[in-house]
Structures are given as structure tokens and as C-alpha cells.
Short mmCIF file of C-alpha atoms in Angstrom, two decimals:
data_model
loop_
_atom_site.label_atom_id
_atom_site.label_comp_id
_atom_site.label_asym_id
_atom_site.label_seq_id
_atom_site.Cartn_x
_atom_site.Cartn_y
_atom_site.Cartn_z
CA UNK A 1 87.50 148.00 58.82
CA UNK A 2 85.20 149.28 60.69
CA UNK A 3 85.67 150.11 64.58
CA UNK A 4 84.16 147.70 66.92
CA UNK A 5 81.22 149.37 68.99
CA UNK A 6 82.00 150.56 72.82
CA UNK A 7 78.82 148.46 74.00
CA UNK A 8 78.31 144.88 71.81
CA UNK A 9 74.91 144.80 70.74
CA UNK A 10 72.56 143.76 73.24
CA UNK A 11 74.83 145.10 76.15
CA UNK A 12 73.13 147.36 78.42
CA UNK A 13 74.66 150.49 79.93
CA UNK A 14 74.96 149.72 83.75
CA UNK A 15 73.64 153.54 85.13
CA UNK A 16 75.16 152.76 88.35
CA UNK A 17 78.55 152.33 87.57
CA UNK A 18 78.79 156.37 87.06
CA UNK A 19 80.85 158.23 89.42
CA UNK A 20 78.88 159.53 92.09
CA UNK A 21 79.29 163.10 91.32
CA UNK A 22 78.30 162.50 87.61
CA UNK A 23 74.89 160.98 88.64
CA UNK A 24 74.41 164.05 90.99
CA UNK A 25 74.74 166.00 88.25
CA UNK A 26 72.63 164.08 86.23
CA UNK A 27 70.23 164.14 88.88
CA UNK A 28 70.30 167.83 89.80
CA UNK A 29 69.11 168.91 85.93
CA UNK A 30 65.66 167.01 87.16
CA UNK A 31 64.50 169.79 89.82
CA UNK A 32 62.90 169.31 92.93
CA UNK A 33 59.65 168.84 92.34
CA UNK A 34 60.70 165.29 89.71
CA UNK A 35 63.53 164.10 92.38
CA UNK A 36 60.95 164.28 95.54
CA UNK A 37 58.14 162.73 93.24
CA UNK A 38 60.24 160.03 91.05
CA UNK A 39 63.68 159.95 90.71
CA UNK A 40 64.96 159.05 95.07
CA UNK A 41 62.75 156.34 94.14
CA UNK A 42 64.51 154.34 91.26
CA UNK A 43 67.43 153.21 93.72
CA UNK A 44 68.98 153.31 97.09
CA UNK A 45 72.26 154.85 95.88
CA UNK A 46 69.78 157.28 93.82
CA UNK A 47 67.93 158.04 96.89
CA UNK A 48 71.21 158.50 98.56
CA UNK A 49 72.56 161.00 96.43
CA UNK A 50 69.00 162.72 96.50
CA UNK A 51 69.36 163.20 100.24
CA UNK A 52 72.62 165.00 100.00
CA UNK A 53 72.25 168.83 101.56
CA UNK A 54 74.50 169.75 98.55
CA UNK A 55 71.47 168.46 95.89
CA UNK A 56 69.35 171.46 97.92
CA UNK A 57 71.47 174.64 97.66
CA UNK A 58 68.87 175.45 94.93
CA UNK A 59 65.45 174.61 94.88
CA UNK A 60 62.93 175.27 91.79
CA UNK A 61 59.42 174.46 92.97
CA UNK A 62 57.48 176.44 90.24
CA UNK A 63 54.32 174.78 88.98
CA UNK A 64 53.07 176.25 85.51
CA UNK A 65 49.55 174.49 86.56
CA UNK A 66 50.40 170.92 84.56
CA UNK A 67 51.11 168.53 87.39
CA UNK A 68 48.94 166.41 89.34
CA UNK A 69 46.88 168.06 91.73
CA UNK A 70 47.19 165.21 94.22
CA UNK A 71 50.47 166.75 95.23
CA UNK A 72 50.81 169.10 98.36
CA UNK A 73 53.77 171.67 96.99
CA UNK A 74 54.03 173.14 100.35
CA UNK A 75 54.68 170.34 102.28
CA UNK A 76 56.85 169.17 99.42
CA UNK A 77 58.96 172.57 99.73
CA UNK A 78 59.11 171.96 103.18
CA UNK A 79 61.12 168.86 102.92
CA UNK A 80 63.44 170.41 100.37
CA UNK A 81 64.26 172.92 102.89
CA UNK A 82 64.72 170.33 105.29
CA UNK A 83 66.89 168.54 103.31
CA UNK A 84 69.13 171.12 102.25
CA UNK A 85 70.18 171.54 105.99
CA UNK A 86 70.78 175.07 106.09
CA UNK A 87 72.76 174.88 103.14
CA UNK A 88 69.82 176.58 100.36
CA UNK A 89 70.40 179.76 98.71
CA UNK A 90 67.71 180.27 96.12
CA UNK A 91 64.47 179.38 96.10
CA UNK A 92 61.62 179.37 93.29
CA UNK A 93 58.22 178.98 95.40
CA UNK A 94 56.23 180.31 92.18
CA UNK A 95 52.26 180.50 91.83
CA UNK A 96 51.68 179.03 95.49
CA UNK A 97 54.30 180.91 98.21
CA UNK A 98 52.16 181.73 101.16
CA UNK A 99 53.32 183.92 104.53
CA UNK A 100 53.11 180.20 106.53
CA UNK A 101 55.90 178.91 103.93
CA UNK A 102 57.60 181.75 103.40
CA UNK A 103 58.59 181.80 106.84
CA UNK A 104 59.49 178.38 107.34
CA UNK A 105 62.01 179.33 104.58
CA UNK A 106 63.46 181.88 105.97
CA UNK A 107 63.51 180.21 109.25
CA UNK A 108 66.03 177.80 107.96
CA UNK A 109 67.64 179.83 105.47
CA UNK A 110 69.82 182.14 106.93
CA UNK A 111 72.12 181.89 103.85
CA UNK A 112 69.45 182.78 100.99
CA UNK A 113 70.42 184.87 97.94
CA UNK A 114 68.00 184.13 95.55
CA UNK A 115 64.31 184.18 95.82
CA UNK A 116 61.66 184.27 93.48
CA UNK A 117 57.80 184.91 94.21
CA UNK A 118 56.34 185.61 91.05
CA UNK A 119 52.65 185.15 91.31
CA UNK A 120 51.85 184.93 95.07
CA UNK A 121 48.32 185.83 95.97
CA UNK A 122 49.00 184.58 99.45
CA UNK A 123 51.92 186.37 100.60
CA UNK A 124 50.73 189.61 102.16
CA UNK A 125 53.15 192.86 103.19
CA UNK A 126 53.34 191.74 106.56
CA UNK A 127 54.51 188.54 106.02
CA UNK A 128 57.22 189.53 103.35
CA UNK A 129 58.49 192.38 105.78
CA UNK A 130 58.85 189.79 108.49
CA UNK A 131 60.92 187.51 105.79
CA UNK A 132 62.59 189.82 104.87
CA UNK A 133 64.44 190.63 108.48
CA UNK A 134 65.98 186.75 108.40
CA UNK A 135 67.38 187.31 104.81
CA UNK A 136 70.68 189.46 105.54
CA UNK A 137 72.46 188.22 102.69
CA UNK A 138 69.84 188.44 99.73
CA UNK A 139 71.11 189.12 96.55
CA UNK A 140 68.17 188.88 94.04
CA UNK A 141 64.59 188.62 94.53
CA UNK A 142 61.18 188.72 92.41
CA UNK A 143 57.95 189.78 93.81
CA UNK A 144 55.88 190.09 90.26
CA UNK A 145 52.30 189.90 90.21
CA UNK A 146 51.72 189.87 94.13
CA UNK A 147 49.38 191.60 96.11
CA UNK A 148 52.40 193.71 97.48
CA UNK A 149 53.05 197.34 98.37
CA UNK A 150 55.60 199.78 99.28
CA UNK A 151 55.93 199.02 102.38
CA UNK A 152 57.20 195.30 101.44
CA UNK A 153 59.71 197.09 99.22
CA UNK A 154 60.99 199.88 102.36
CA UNK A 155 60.96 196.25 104.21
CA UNK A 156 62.96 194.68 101.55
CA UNK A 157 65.30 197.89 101.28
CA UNK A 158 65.90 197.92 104.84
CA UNK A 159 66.90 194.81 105.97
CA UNK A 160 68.68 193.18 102.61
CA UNK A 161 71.32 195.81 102.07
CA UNK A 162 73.12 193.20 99.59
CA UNK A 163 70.21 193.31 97.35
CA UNK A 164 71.75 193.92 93.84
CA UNK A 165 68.77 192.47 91.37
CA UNK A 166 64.57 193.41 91.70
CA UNK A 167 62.17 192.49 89.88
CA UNK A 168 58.55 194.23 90.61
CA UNK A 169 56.41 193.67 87.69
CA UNK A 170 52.51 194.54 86.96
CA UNK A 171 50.17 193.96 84.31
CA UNK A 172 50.84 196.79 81.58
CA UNK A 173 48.02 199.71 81.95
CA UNK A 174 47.85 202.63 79.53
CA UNK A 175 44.30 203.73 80.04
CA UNK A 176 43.16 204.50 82.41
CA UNK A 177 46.26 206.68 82.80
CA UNK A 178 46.72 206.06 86.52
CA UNK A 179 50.16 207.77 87.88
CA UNK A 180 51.93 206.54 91.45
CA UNK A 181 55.23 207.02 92.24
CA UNK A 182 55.41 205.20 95.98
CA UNK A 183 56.98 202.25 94.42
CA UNK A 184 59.47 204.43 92.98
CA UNK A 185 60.50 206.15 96.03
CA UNK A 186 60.45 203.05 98.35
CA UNK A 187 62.80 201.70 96.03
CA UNK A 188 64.99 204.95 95.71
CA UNK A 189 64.93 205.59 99.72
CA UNK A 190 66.39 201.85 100.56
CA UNK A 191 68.18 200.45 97.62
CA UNK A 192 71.29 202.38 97.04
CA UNK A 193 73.50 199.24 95.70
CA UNK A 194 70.75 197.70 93.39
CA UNK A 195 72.11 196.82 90.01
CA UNK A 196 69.46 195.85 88.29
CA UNK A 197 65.90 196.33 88.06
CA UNK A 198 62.73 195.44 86.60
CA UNK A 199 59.55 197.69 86.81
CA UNK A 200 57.24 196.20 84.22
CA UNK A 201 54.24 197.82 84.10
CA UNK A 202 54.80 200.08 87.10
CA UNK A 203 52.52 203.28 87.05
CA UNK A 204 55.66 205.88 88.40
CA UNK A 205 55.72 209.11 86.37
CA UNK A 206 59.48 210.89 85.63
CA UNK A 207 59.50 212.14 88.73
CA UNK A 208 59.71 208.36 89.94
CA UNK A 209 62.42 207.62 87.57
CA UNK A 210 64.81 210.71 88.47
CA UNK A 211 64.20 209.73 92.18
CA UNK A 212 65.40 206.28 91.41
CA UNK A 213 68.43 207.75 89.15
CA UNK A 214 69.16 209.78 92.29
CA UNK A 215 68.79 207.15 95.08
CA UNK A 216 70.19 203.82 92.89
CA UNK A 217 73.21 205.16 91.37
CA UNK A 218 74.56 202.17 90.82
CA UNK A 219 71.86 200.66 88.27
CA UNK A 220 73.43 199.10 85.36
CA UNK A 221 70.23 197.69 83.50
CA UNK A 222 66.60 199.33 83.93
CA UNK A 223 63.73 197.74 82.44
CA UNK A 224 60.54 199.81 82.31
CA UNK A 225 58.36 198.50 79.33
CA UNK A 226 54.66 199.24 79.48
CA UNK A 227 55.58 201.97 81.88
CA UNK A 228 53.29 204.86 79.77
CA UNK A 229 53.69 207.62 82.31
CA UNK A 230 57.84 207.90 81.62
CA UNK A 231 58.60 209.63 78.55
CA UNK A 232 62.33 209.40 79.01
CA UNK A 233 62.77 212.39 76.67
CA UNK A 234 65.08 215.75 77.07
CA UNK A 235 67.65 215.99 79.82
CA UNK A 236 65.85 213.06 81.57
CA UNK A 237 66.27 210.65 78.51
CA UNK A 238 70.26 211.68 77.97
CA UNK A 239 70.67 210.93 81.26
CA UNK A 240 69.23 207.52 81.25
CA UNK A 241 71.28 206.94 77.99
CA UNK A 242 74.35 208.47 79.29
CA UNK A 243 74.17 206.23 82.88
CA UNK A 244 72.32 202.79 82.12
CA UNK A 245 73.77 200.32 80.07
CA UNK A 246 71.02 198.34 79.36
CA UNK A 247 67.87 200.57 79.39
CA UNK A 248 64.23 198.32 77.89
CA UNK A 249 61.77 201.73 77.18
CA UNK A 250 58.51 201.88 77.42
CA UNK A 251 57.27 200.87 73.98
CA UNK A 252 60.22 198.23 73.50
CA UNK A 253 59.27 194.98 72.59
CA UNK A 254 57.50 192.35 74.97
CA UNK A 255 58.48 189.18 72.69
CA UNK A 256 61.14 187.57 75.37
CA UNK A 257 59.15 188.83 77.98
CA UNK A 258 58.40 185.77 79.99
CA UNK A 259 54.47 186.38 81.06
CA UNK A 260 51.51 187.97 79.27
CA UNK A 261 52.10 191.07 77.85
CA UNK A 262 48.55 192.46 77.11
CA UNK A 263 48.00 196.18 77.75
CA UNK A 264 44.88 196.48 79.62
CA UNK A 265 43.39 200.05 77.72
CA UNK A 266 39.61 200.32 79.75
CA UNK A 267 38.04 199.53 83.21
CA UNK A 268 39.67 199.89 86.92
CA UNK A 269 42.94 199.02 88.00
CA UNK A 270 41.72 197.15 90.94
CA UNK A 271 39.20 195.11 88.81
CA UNK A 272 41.76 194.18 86.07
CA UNK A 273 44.42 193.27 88.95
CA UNK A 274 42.42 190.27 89.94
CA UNK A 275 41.84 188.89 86.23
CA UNK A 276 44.07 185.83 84.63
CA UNK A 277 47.70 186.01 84.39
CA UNK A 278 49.08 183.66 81.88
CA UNK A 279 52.82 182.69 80.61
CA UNK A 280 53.01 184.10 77.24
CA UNK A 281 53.82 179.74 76.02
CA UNK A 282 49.92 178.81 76.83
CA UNK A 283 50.95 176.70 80.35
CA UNK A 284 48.50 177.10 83.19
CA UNK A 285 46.47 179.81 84.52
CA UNK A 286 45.98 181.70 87.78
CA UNK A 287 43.87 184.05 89.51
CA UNK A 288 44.24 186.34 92.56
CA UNK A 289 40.59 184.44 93.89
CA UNK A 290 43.07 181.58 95.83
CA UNK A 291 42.56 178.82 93.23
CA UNK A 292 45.74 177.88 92.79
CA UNK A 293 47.59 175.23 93.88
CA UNK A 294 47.95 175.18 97.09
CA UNK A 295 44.42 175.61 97.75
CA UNK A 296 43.59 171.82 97.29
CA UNK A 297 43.90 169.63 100.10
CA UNK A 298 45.84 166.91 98.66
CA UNK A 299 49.05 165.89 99.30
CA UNK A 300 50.97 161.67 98.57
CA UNK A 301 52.65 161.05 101.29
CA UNK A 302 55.01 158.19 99.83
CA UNK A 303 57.90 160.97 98.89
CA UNK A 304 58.03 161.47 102.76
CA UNK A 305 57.96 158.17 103.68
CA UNK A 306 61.58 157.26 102.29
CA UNK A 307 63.34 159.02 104.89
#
């Protein structure tokens, strides 16, 4: 005989009867951008939990460039912070970070360890460096694709001496064969206890690398694909084999790499800098020209209107 079913036909799960901490949960797999937008509106227990500091230790506000362009993602990042009370400490402000939001951030973030900035046209040194002196405690951060220099990395270096995890990627160049090492030795004069970091597509030469060996000793993975001034060979390569773990070389494969991988081979650095960056699974497109985002005026106000 066959077992009778938990729910008799035509009996409807009641969603509300979960235990609060299981709808959190539930609610918390959504991200910020669908809870703000949708989900605090299907219920006043829902819109409860959603106003909980705890649902705002981590906030993901990337937008890949396929939602509505009604929506204001500042001001909608804005009340996340709000909301998380102090509490927030990572942050994904992706594609349209700007030094006005950035600092409202960090303003109310003393506890940040996490924070990702891939893609921000708008964030200049200045504003970073400033940032960057509220953020004591950071861990991790990504500054890919940004219209950023070394002196946002000395910044960095100086004022987050927790800073275990960097990520400072660039579009992949092998000719013009253009060689600078200042990233390199920003990173090697104020980084001593990184653990990990990314250089994709950086233009620093082996003197760059031994400087980082030298000033980063404690590096367990270094990932410098399309890097074509490193040759990593002789006593330079054995040492990089005998003291990284997880070393990604400059011809290694690009296929989990999470952007566009395209070696640019003619024309000017500065030229190519500004052209389309695009996630390597088709979604959304941005220049460095200030078309993103956060450049339309638009914002719906209802989200706001439910506290």
C-alpha cells in the first residue's frame, strides 16, 4: 500500500508557517537588489524579516546591465547600508560605485571586510584613498577594470594592514609591449601580509614580480595570466614554484576567468582602455564614457516608501 501523501491533493503549503530563521534564509539567497525591489513586498512578516540588520551583513548590488533602468542602484545601495545598521561587511557595488557612494559606505561601515569594485569608471584615486582610511579592518577587495593607479594601491596598503586578498585586473595587452612596474612596487612597499593576489593583465616586468616575492612573503596563490612581460623562467621561475602554491602563468588558460579575455595585439593602451568590457557569458556591456547605470536619472521610489 502505498504511503499517503504529506499534503492531500489540493492542499496548499502555508509559506508562513516556516520558522522565522528558515524564511530568512530563504530570503537571503534572493540578494539585495530582488528583496528591496520584490520580495519585503509579498508580506508584513516578509517585510519584517527583510528589515532585519542581520539580512545586510552582505550586500550584492552588481548589475550585469539586464534590469530595468527605471531603478536608481545608488540610492537603492544606500538603503541597504542603512538597513544593515552598522552591521555590513562586504559589499558588491559592481559596474556603478562612484566616490559619492563609496563614501557613504564607508561612512557607515566601520566593520567592512569585503569589497568589490570591479568595473568603476567613477571612482577616482582620490576618492578610493579617502575610503580607504575608514576601512581598518578590510580583508579582501577588487578594484578590476577602474580608472585606478598606484597611488590608490600605496592608499590601500597603508591604511588596511589586514588586507589578505587583491584583485587588480586589466585588459590583457601583448603588443604593444608596454612594461610598468609601479603597480608592482606599490603593492610590494604596503602589503606585506597579502595572501593572495590577482594581477591579470598587469604590464610589470620580473623585476616587478621579484619585488613583490620580496615585499609579500606571505603570498600563497599568484595569478598573473596575460602578464607577457614575466617570463618566470631560471632562478626566478624555481622560486615562484618553490614559494607559491597556486601560481596561474602567463599563457595559462582564461576559460574560468570570469570577464573577457581578449588580448588586445595593436593600437594604444590608453585608446583600448576605454573600449567595451564584457563578461565572458554574453550579459551586459560597459564603457569607461559614463553610460552605465547610474548615469540615468531614474529611480521608483515605492521600495523606500515601506519603511
Amino acid at each position: 500500500m502505498d504511503p499517503s501523501p504529506a499534503h492531500p491533493p489540493g492542499d496548499l503549503r502555508n509559506w508562513l508557517e516556516l520558522p522565522r530563521d528558515v524564511t530568512a534564509s530563504i530570503l537571503l539567497k534572493l540578494g539585495a537588489i530582488e528583496i528591496l525591489t520584490s520580495a519585503q513586498n509579498v508580506c508584513s512578516l516578509w517585510r519584517n524579516i527583510c528589515k532585519d540588520p542581520s539580512m545586510w551583513r552582505a550586500v550584492d548590488m552588481r548589475n550585469l546591465g539586464d534590469l530595468p533602468y527605471e531603478y536608481d542602484f545608488e540610492k537603492m545601495c544606500e538603503h541597504a547600508v542603512d538597513r544593515s545598521g552598522g552591521e555590513l561587511v562586504d559589499i558588491n557595488i559592481e559596474y556603478f560605485g562612484t566616490d559619492e557612494l563609496l563614501k557613504y559606505i564607508t561612512e557607515s561601515s566601520s566593520q567592512l571586510r569585503r569589497l568589490r569594485l570591479v568595473c568603476c569608471y567613477s571612482i577616482s584615486d582620490e576618492g578610493l584613498s579617502e575610503a580607504a582610511e575608514k576601512l581598518p579592518l578590510l580583508e579582501e577587495l577588487d578594484f578590476s577594470y577602474c580608472s585606478l593607479s598606484k597611488e590608490s594601491l600605496e592608499a590601500v596598503g597603508r591604511c588596511c594592514p589586514l588586507l589578505k586578498s587583491l584583485k587588480f585586473n586589466n585588459q590583457g595587452y601583448r603588443r604593444p609591449r608596454m612594461e610598468c612596474d609601479e603597480d608592482a612596487l606599490a603593492i610590494a612597499g604596503s602589503m606585506p601580509e597579502l595572501r593572495h593576489l590577482q594581477l591579470f593583465g598587469n604590464k610589470l616586468t620580473d623585476d616587478g614580480l621579484l619585488a613583490i616575492l620580496g615585499g609579500c612573503p606571505k603570498i600563497e596563490s599568484l595569478d598573473l595570466r596575460q602578464c607577457f612581460n614575466v617570463t618566470l623562467t631560471g632562478d626566478l621561475g624555481r622560486r615562484c614554484a618553490d614559494s607559491i602554491k597556486r601560481l596561474r602563468s602567463p599563457c595559462d588558460s582564461t576559460s574560468d576567468y570570469e570577464f573577457d579575455a581578449e588580448i588586445h595585439d595593436s593600437g594604444s593602451f590608453d585608446d583600448d582602455f576605454a573600449s567595451v568590457f564584457s563578461l565572458s557569458d554574453g550579459y551586459g556591456y560597459f564603457d569607461s564614457g559614463g553610460s552605465d547605470i547610474s548615469d540615468y536619472d531614474f529611480f521608483t521610489e515605492a521600495f523606500l516608501n515601506l519603511d
